[in-house]
Short mmCIF file of C-alpha atoms in Angstrom, two decimals:
data_model
loop_
_atom_site.label_atom_id
_atom_site.label_comp_id
_atom_site.label_asym_id
_atom_site.label_seq_id
_atom_site.Cartn_x
_atom_site.Cartn_y
_atom_site.Cartn_z
CA MET A 1 -150.26 -278.15 -59.48
CA SER A 2 -147.33 -275.89 -60.39
CA SER A 3 -146.40 -275.32 -64.01
CA ALA A 4 -143.02 -276.30 -65.44
CA THR A 5 -142.04 -272.65 -65.89
CA ASP A 6 -142.27 -271.91 -62.15
CA THR A 7 -138.88 -273.53 -61.50
CA LYS A 8 -137.14 -271.97 -64.52
CA GLN A 9 -137.73 -268.23 -64.20
CA PRO A 10 -135.26 -266.55 -61.80
CA GLN A 11 -136.93 -263.91 -59.68
CA PRO A 12 -135.45 -260.42 -59.57
CA ALA A 13 -133.96 -259.68 -56.15
CA LYS A 14 -136.11 -257.43 -54.02
CA ARG A 15 -134.79 -253.88 -53.71
CA HIS A 16 -134.06 -252.69 -50.21
CA PHE A 17 -134.44 -248.99 -49.51
CA ALA A 18 -131.79 -247.49 -47.24
CA LEU A 19 -133.47 -244.37 -45.88
CA GLU A 20 -130.63 -243.46 -43.54
CA ALA A 21 -128.06 -243.60 -46.38
CA ALA A 22 -130.33 -241.49 -48.57
CA PHE A 23 -130.67 -238.90 -45.81
CA LEU A 24 -126.91 -238.83 -45.30
CA SER A 25 -126.40 -238.27 -49.05
CA PHE A 26 -128.90 -235.46 -48.92
CA LEU A 27 -126.94 -233.81 -46.09
CA MET A 28 -123.61 -234.25 -47.87
CA PRO A 29 -123.31 -235.67 -51.40
CA GLY A 30 -121.69 -239.09 -51.24
CA LEU A 31 -121.87 -239.50 -47.45
CA GLY A 32 -124.61 -242.10 -47.77
CA GLN A 33 -122.49 -244.14 -50.18
CA ILE A 34 -119.52 -243.94 -47.78
CA TYR A 35 -121.81 -245.11 -44.96
CA GLN A 36 -122.79 -248.11 -47.13
CA GLY A 37 -119.14 -249.00 -47.76
CA ARG A 38 -119.07 -247.70 -51.32
CA ILE A 39 -116.28 -245.36 -50.39
CA GLY A 40 -114.84 -244.68 -53.86
CA LYS A 41 -118.22 -243.70 -55.27
CA GLY A 42 -119.01 -241.60 -52.23
CA LEU A 43 -115.77 -239.67 -52.55
CA LEU A 44 -116.38 -239.24 -56.28
CA PHE A 45 -119.83 -237.77 -55.67
CA MET A 46 -118.55 -235.55 -52.86
CA ALA A 47 -115.64 -234.20 -54.90
CA CYS A 48 -117.65 -233.65 -58.10
CA LEU A 49 -120.79 -232.15 -56.60
CA TYR A 50 -119.14 -230.03 -53.93
CA GLY A 51 -116.50 -228.97 -56.45
CA MET A 52 -119.19 -227.89 -58.90
CA PHE A 53 -121.34 -226.20 -56.26
CA PHE A 54 -118.58 -224.15 -54.63
CA TYR A 55 -116.95 -223.34 -57.96
CA GLY A 56 -120.34 -222.03 -59.07
CA MET A 57 -120.57 -219.95 -55.90
CA TYR A 58 -117.06 -218.63 -56.53
CA MET A 59 -118.02 -217.56 -60.09
CA GLY A 60 -121.08 -215.85 -58.62
CA LYS A 61 -118.92 -214.01 -56.07
CA TRP A 62 -120.45 -216.09 -53.29
CA LYS A 63 -123.76 -214.29 -53.70
CA ASN A 64 -125.80 -216.55 -55.99
CA VAL A 65 -127.27 -218.89 -53.38
CA TYR A 66 -129.98 -217.17 -51.38
CA LEU A 67 -133.71 -217.16 -50.66
CA PRO A 68 -135.37 -213.74 -50.61
CA THR A 69 -138.13 -212.77 -48.19
CA ASP A 70 -139.90 -210.04 -50.14
CA ALA A 71 -142.88 -211.92 -51.58
CA GLU A 72 -146.17 -210.36 -50.54
CA GLY A 73 -149.82 -210.00 -51.55
CA GLU A 74 -150.83 -211.94 -54.63
CA GLN A 75 -147.31 -213.40 -54.93
CA THR A 76 -148.12 -215.57 -51.90
CA HIS A 77 -151.56 -216.68 -53.13
CA PHE A 78 -151.68 -220.01 -54.96
CA VAL A 79 -154.66 -221.56 -56.73
CA VAL A 80 -154.23 -225.08 -58.11
CA LYS A 81 -156.62 -225.96 -60.91
CA LEU A 82 -157.19 -229.08 -62.95
CA ARG A 83 -158.94 -227.97 -66.12
CA ASN A 84 -161.67 -225.77 -64.62
CA TRP A 85 -161.82 -227.48 -61.23
CA GLU A 86 -160.17 -225.72 -58.35
CA ILE A 87 -158.25 -228.32 -56.36
CA ALA A 88 -156.54 -226.05 -53.84
CA ASP A 89 -156.54 -222.38 -52.87
CA PHE A 90 -154.01 -221.34 -50.24
CA LYS A 91 -151.53 -218.70 -49.19
CA SER A 92 -147.88 -219.47 -48.55
CA LYS A 93 -145.19 -216.83 -48.09
CA PHE A 94 -142.46 -219.48 -48.33
CA LEU A 95 -143.75 -220.80 -51.66
CA GLY A 96 -144.15 -217.23 -52.89
CA ASN A 97 -140.52 -216.47 -52.07
CA LEU A 98 -139.38 -219.77 -53.60
CA TRP A 99 -141.37 -218.96 -56.75
CA ASN A 100 -139.55 -215.64 -56.97
CA ARG A 101 -136.22 -217.41 -56.61
CA MET A 102 -136.69 -220.73 -58.43
CA PRO A 103 -132.92 -221.46 -58.67
CA TYR A 104 -132.97 -222.14 -54.92
CA ALA A 105 -135.38 -225.03 -55.53
CA GLY A 106 -132.51 -226.72 -57.40
CA GLN A 107 -129.69 -225.52 -55.12
CA PHE A 108 -131.52 -226.77 -52.00
CA TRP A 109 -130.82 -230.42 -52.88
CA ILE A 110 -127.06 -230.04 -52.32
CA GLY A 111 -127.90 -230.29 -48.62
CA ILE A 112 -126.12 -228.57 -45.74
CA ALA A 113 -124.13 -226.34 -48.09
CA ALA A 114 -127.35 -224.47 -48.99
CA TRP A 115 -128.79 -224.26 -45.47
CA PRO A 116 -127.21 -220.88 -44.58
CA ALA A 117 -129.69 -219.36 -47.07
CA LEU A 118 -132.53 -220.84 -44.99
CA VAL A 119 -130.92 -219.54 -41.79
CA HIS A 120 -130.96 -216.03 -43.27
CA TYR A 121 -134.52 -216.55 -44.54
CA TYR A 122 -135.72 -217.03 -40.97
CA THR A 123 -133.43 -214.36 -39.48
CA PRO A 124 -134.81 -210.80 -39.06
CA ALA A 125 -133.39 -208.39 -41.65
CA ASP A 126 -131.59 -206.27 -39.08
CA GLN A 127 -129.56 -209.22 -37.81
CA GLU A 128 -126.67 -210.89 -39.58
CA ARG A 129 -125.56 -214.47 -39.03
CA LEU A 130 -122.81 -216.67 -40.46
CA GLY A 131 -120.90 -213.59 -41.60
CA GLY A 132 -123.62 -212.81 -44.13
CA PHE A 133 -122.87 -216.01 -46.09
CA GLN A 134 -125.83 -216.74 -48.43
CA LYS A 135 -127.71 -213.70 -47.24
CA THR A 136 -129.97 -212.16 -49.90
CA PRO A 137 -128.04 -209.36 -51.63
CA SER A 138 -129.73 -206.01 -52.19
CA ASN A 139 -131.09 -205.20 -55.65
CA GLU A 140 -128.30 -202.68 -56.21
CA GLU A 141 -125.70 -205.28 -55.34
CA LEU A 142 -127.33 -207.82 -57.66
CA ASN A 143 -127.43 -205.31 -60.52
CA ASP A 144 -123.75 -204.46 -60.02
CA LEU A 145 -122.73 -208.12 -59.86
CA GLN A 146 -124.60 -209.05 -63.03
CA ARG A 147 -123.36 -206.01 -64.91
CA GLU A 148 -119.73 -206.50 -63.94
CA HIS A 149 -119.53 -210.28 -64.20
CA GLY A 150 -121.98 -210.99 -67.03
CA LYS A 151 -121.76 -214.54 -68.28
CA ASN A 152 -119.62 -215.79 -65.38
CA TRP A 153 -122.40 -214.83 -63.00
CA ASP A 154 -124.96 -216.78 -65.04
CA LEU A 155 -122.69 -219.78 -65.48
CA GLY A 156 -121.96 -219.86 -61.75
CA LEU A 157 -125.68 -220.04 -61.08
CA VAL A 158 -126.01 -222.92 -63.55
CA TYR A 159 -123.20 -224.81 -61.81
CA THR A 160 -124.88 -224.52 -58.41
CA ILE A 161 -128.27 -225.62 -59.75
CA VAL A 162 -126.82 -228.58 -61.69
CA ALA A 163 -124.88 -229.70 -58.60
CA GLY A 164 -128.04 -229.63 -56.49
CA VAL A 165 -130.19 -231.43 -59.03
CA LEU A 166 -127.53 -234.12 -59.66
CA ASN A 167 -127.55 -234.81 -55.92
CA ILE A 168 -131.15 -236.00 -56.32
CA LEU A 169 -129.76 -238.87 -58.43
CA VAL A 170 -127.06 -239.47 -55.82
CA ILE A 171 -129.70 -239.59 -53.06
CA TYR A 172 -131.64 -242.19 -55.04
CA ASP A 173 -128.45 -244.20 -55.63
CA ALA A 174 -127.91 -244.28 -51.85
CA LEU A 175 -131.58 -245.14 -51.29
CA ALA A 176 -131.95 -247.98 -53.76
CA GLY A 177 -128.52 -248.75 -55.18
CA PRO A 178 -127.34 -248.26 -58.78
CA ALA A 179 -129.84 -248.45 -61.61
CA PHE A 180 -128.11 -251.50 -63.08
CA ARG A 181 -126.99 -254.09 -60.58
CA PRO A 182 -124.35 -256.78 -61.23
CA GLU A 183 -125.77 -259.99 -62.72
CA SER A 184 -124.84 -261.97 -59.59
CA GLU A 185 -127.11 -259.78 -57.47
CA ALA A 186 -129.80 -259.18 -60.05
CA HIS A 187 -131.50 -262.53 -59.73
CA THR A 188 -132.08 -265.06 -57.00
CA PRO A 189 -132.98 -268.70 -57.71
CA ALA A 190 -136.71 -269.34 -57.87
CA ARG A 191 -138.22 -271.04 -54.85
CA GLN A 192 -138.48 -274.75 -55.62
CA PRO A 193 -141.88 -276.42 -55.12
CA GLU A 194 -141.95 -278.93 -52.27
CA GLY A 195 -140.70 -282.42 -53.17
CA VAL A 196 -138.73 -281.27 -56.24
CA ALA A 197 -134.93 -281.69 -56.10
CA ALA A 198 -132.94 -278.50 -56.76
CA MET B 1 -118.04 -213.30 -85.08
CA ASN B 2 -114.64 -212.77 -83.51
CA LEU B 3 -112.97 -216.16 -83.72
CA PRO B 4 -109.80 -215.23 -81.73
CA ALA B 5 -111.99 -214.10 -78.83
CA LEU B 6 -113.80 -217.43 -78.94
CA PHE B 7 -110.56 -219.23 -78.12
CA ALA B 8 -109.26 -216.73 -75.56
CA ILE B 9 -108.25 -218.37 -72.32
CA HIS B 10 -110.76 -216.37 -70.29
CA ASN B 11 -113.69 -217.36 -72.53
CA ILE B 12 -116.45 -219.04 -70.55
CA TYR B 13 -116.82 -221.77 -73.14
CA TRP B 14 -113.75 -223.46 -71.67
CA GLN B 15 -115.98 -224.18 -68.67
CA LEU B 16 -118.14 -226.48 -70.78
CA PRO B 17 -115.74 -229.48 -70.76
CA ILE B 18 -115.70 -229.35 -66.95
CA LEU B 19 -119.48 -229.47 -66.88
CA ILE B 20 -119.63 -232.32 -69.40
CA VAL B 21 -117.03 -234.41 -67.53
CA VAL B 22 -118.61 -233.93 -64.11
CA VAL B 23 -122.20 -234.53 -65.26
CA SER B 24 -121.16 -237.66 -67.23
CA LEU B 25 -119.19 -239.08 -64.28
CA VAL B 26 -121.85 -238.44 -61.67
CA TYR B 27 -124.72 -239.69 -63.84
CA SER B 28 -122.83 -242.85 -64.83
CA ALA B 29 -121.83 -243.53 -61.22
CA THR B 30 -125.51 -243.56 -60.28
CA ARG B 31 -126.18 -246.19 -62.96
CA PHE B 32 -123.44 -248.69 -62.01
CA ASP B 33 -121.28 -249.77 -59.09
CA ARG B 34 -118.39 -251.28 -61.05
CA TRP B 35 -115.72 -248.76 -61.96
CA ASP B 36 -115.09 -250.15 -65.44
CA MET B 37 -118.79 -249.75 -66.29
CA ILE B 38 -118.89 -246.28 -64.73
CA ILE B 39 -115.93 -245.07 -66.81
CA LYS B 40 -117.29 -246.71 -69.97
CA GLU B 41 -120.73 -245.18 -69.53
CA ALA B 42 -119.25 -241.79 -68.59
CA LEU B 43 -117.16 -241.77 -71.77
CA ARG B 44 -120.25 -242.69 -73.78
CA TRP B 45 -122.35 -239.94 -72.28
CA GLY B 46 -119.54 -237.42 -72.45
CA LEU B 47 -119.06 -238.19 -76.14
CA ARG B 48 -122.79 -237.87 -76.82
CA MET B 49 -123.02 -234.55 -75.01
CA GLY B 50 -119.86 -233.26 -76.66
CA LEU B 51 -121.06 -234.25 -80.13
CA PHE B 52 -124.46 -232.71 -79.46
CA LEU B 53 -122.89 -229.41 -78.45
CA PHE B 54 -120.47 -229.56 -81.38
CA GLY B 55 -123.43 -229.98 -83.73
CA ILE B 56 -125.05 -226.88 -82.23
CA VAL B 57 -121.76 -225.01 -82.72
CA LEU B 58 -121.63 -226.02 -86.39
CA ILE B 59 -125.21 -224.84 -86.96
CA LEU B 60 -124.63 -221.53 -85.19
CA LEU B 61 -121.35 -220.95 -87.04
CA GLY B 62 -123.03 -221.59 -90.37
CA LEU B 63 -125.78 -219.13 -89.53
CA SER B 64 -123.55 -216.39 -88.14
CA LEU B 65 -120.36 -216.22 -90.24
CA ASP B 66 -121.54 -213.42 -92.55
CA ASP B 67 -118.20 -212.97 -94.30
CA TRP B 68 -117.87 -216.60 -95.37
CA THR B 69 -119.18 -217.92 -98.69
CA MET B 70 -122.67 -219.37 -98.83
CA THR B 71 -121.23 -222.80 -99.71
CA TRP B 72 -119.20 -222.98 -96.52
CA ARG B 73 -122.06 -221.68 -94.43
CA ALA B 74 -124.53 -224.14 -95.90
CA GLY B 75 -122.00 -226.94 -95.46
CA LEU B 76 -121.49 -226.12 -91.78
CA THR B 77 -125.21 -225.80 -91.08
CA ILE B 78 -126.13 -229.02 -92.88
CA SER B 79 -123.24 -230.88 -91.18
CA GLY B 80 -124.51 -229.72 -87.81
CA ILE B 81 -128.07 -230.77 -88.54
CA GLY B 82 -126.85 -234.12 -89.86
CA LEU B 83 -124.78 -234.69 -86.72
CA GLU B 84 -127.77 -233.94 -84.46
CA ILE B 85 -130.03 -236.30 -86.41
CA GLY B 86 -127.29 -238.94 -86.50
CA LEU B 87 -127.02 -238.86 -82.70
CA LEU B 88 -130.60 -240.11 -82.49
CA PHE B 89 -129.50 -243.39 -84.05
CA ILE B 90 -126.27 -243.90 -82.14
CA LYS B 91 -126.47 -246.11 -79.05
#
């Protein structure tokens, strides 16, 4: 026998996860929203995040998005411990290089715009691709850039990281919709028990 | 502290409003689909971030303006701290 409250409580609508839209928003900020028909929001995300990312690169003289390849030895050795228990012990050159250049972990999420750095990561040092765009600068070049451009260099890096990290929120918006849905979509009528008039 | 330099057009602190506006807009647009709610929430967040940073500025000014009187410095610092604490209670 059903209780009286079964017919009164509206059930929250089930969330649907749009993986293809999320992937599109990962590739280009806002593309997933455009694919879903939320064109205004998609264009807003694209303009804001790409604007911030490329403005940050401009302030960093187009040399603040890169992934170095010089990690070696103990820098590539990772031991994961929980209290005194060793959970994992492994070597990873990629993780070692990422650890040495943590800003790229944030910049990566902007999508295609940060992929040239990965292209250069897997390209031999004596070859140059994409006109050297997002190739790791030499230490001398990095020292000169930071000395000459000071705070603008640092702020440019912040802009690129913030743009990448904000795209994680955009990806989730494409995946599952906005955090707060309109009232008309938020609830569906509860299923009526058999024999009871609606 | 060189106050004229702080307001020079090439000062990097003029970049902060851009960051606040963009972060507020993008964050609010991920919370709502309706444009009126997005703008309202973005203004709310932008105001909160702006006030938070302004409070930090007041505190730092109070601590760093060596040639000002202690009364002014204490007033600035306490105002900044009060603003930061007040933000905890503002919705």
